[in-house]
Short mmCIF file of C-alpha atoms in Angstrom, two decimals:
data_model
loop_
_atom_site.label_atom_id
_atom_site.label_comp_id
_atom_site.label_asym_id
_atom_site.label_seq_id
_atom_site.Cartn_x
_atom_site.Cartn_y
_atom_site.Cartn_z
CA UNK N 482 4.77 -15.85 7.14
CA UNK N 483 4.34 -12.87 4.74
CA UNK N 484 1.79 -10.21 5.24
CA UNK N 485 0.55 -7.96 2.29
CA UNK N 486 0.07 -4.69 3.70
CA UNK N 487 -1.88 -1.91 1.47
CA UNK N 488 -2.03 1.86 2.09
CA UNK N 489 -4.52 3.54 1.08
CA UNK N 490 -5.27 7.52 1.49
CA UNK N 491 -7.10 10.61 0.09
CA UNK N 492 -4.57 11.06 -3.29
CA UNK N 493 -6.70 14.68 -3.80
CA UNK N 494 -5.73 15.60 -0.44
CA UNK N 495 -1.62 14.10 -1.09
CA UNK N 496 -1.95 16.42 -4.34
CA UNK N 497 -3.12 19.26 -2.37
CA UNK N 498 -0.12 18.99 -0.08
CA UNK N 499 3.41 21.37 -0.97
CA UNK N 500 6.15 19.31 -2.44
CA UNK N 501 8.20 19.43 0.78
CA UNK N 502 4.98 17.97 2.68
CA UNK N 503 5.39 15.07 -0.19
CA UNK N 504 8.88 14.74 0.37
CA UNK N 505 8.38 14.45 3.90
CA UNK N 506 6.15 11.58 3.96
CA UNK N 507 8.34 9.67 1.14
CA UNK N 508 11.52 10.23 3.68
CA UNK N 509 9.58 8.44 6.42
CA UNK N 510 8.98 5.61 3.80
CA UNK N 511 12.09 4.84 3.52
CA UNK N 512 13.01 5.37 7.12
CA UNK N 513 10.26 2.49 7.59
CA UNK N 514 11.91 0.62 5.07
CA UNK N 515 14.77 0.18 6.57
CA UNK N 516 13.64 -0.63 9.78
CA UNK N 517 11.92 -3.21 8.56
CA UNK N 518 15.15 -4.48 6.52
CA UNK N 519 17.10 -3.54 10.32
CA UNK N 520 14.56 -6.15 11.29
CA UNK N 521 14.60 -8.76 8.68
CA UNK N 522 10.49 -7.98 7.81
CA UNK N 523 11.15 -6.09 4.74
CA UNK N 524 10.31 -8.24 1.49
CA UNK N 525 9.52 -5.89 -0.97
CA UNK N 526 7.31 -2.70 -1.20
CA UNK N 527 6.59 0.47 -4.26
CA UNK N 528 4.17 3.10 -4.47
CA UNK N 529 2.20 3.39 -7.21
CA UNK N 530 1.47 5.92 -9.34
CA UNK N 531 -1.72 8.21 -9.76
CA UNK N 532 -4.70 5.77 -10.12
CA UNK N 533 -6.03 7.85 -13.51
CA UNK N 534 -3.42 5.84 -15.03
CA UNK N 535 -5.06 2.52 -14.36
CA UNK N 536 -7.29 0.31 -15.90
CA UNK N 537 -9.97 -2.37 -14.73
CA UNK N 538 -10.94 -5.65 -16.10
CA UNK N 539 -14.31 -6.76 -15.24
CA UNK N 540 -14.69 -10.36 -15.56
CA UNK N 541 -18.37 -11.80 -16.45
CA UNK N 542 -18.94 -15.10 -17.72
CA UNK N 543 -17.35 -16.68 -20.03
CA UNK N 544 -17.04 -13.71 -22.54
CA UNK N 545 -14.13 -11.41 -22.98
CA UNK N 546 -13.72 -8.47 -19.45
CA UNK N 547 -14.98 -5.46 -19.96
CA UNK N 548 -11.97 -3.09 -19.26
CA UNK N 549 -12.14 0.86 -18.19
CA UNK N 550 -9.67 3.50 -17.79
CA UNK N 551 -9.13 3.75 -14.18
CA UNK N 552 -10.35 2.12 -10.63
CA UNK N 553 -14.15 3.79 -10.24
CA UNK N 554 -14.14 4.16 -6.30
CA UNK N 555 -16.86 5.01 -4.03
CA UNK N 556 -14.33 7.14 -1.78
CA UNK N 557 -11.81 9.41 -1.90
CA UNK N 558 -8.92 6.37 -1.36
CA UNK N 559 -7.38 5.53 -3.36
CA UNK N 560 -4.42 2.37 -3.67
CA UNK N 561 -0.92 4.36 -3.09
CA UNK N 562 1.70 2.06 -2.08
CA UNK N 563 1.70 -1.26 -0.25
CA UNK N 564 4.75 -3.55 1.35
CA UNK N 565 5.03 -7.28 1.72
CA UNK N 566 6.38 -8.00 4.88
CA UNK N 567 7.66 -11.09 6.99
CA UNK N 568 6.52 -11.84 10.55
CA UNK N 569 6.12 -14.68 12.50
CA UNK N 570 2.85 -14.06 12.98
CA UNK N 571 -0.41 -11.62 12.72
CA UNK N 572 -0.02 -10.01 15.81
CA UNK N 573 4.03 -9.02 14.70
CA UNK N 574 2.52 -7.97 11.38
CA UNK N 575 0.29 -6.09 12.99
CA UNK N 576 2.52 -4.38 15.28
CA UNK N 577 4.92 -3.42 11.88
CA UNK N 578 1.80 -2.12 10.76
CA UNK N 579 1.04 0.43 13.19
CA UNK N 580 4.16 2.02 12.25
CA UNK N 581 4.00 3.54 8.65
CA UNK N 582 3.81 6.60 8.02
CA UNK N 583 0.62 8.49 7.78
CA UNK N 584 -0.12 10.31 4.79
CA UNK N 585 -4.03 12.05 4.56
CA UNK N 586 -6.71 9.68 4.85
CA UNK N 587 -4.30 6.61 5.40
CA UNK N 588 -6.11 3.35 5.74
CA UNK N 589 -4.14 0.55 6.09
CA UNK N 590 -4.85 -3.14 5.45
CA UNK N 591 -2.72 -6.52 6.25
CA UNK N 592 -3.75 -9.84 4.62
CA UNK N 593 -1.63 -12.75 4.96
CA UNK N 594 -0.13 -14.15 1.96
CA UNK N 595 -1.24 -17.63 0.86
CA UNK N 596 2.01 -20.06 1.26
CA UNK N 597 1.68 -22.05 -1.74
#
């Protein structure tokens, strides 16, 4: 089975952080990358870039979306980086899960990916 996994964290707080805190927490990304490849879990994962960059598409009706510059949250998380991920079940997933590295404000979230 594959299991989306989404990070989320405070990106003000990531900013706020020195360049070698940064670096630290994108080495332990991709010393949790390749455990997971060690392991045979590892499908595919990114960050993603600052979220001022993005857009959203509201869809209404029938009629064209209405699309704004950037995600409009109601918190300080923001979408950083997310993995998809291959486990026999939701309880494996879960336990890959507790396992990636924190960054401020981390929230994580594991849905299981359709098999279509």
């Amino acid at each position: 089975m594959k299991f989306l996994l989404l990070l989320y964290d405070d990106a003000s707080a990531v900013a706020a952080m020195s360049p070698e805190g940064r670096r630290a927490i994108v080495d332990e990304h991709i010393a949790y990358s390749r455990m997971l490849r060690e392991r045979g879990a590892h499908v595919y994962s990114d960050p993603l870039d600052d979220p001022a960059g993005a857009r959203t598409l509201r869809f209404d009706g029938n009629g064209p979306p209405v699309v704004t510059d950037g995600p409009f949250l109601e918190t300080k998380e923001a979408l950083g980086g997310f993995y998809v991920i291959e486990a026999d079940s939701i309880d494996e997933a879960t336990e890959l899960a507790r396992g990636v590295p924190r960054s401020p404000g981390l929230v994580a979230e594991l849905l299981p990916i359709a098999d279509m």
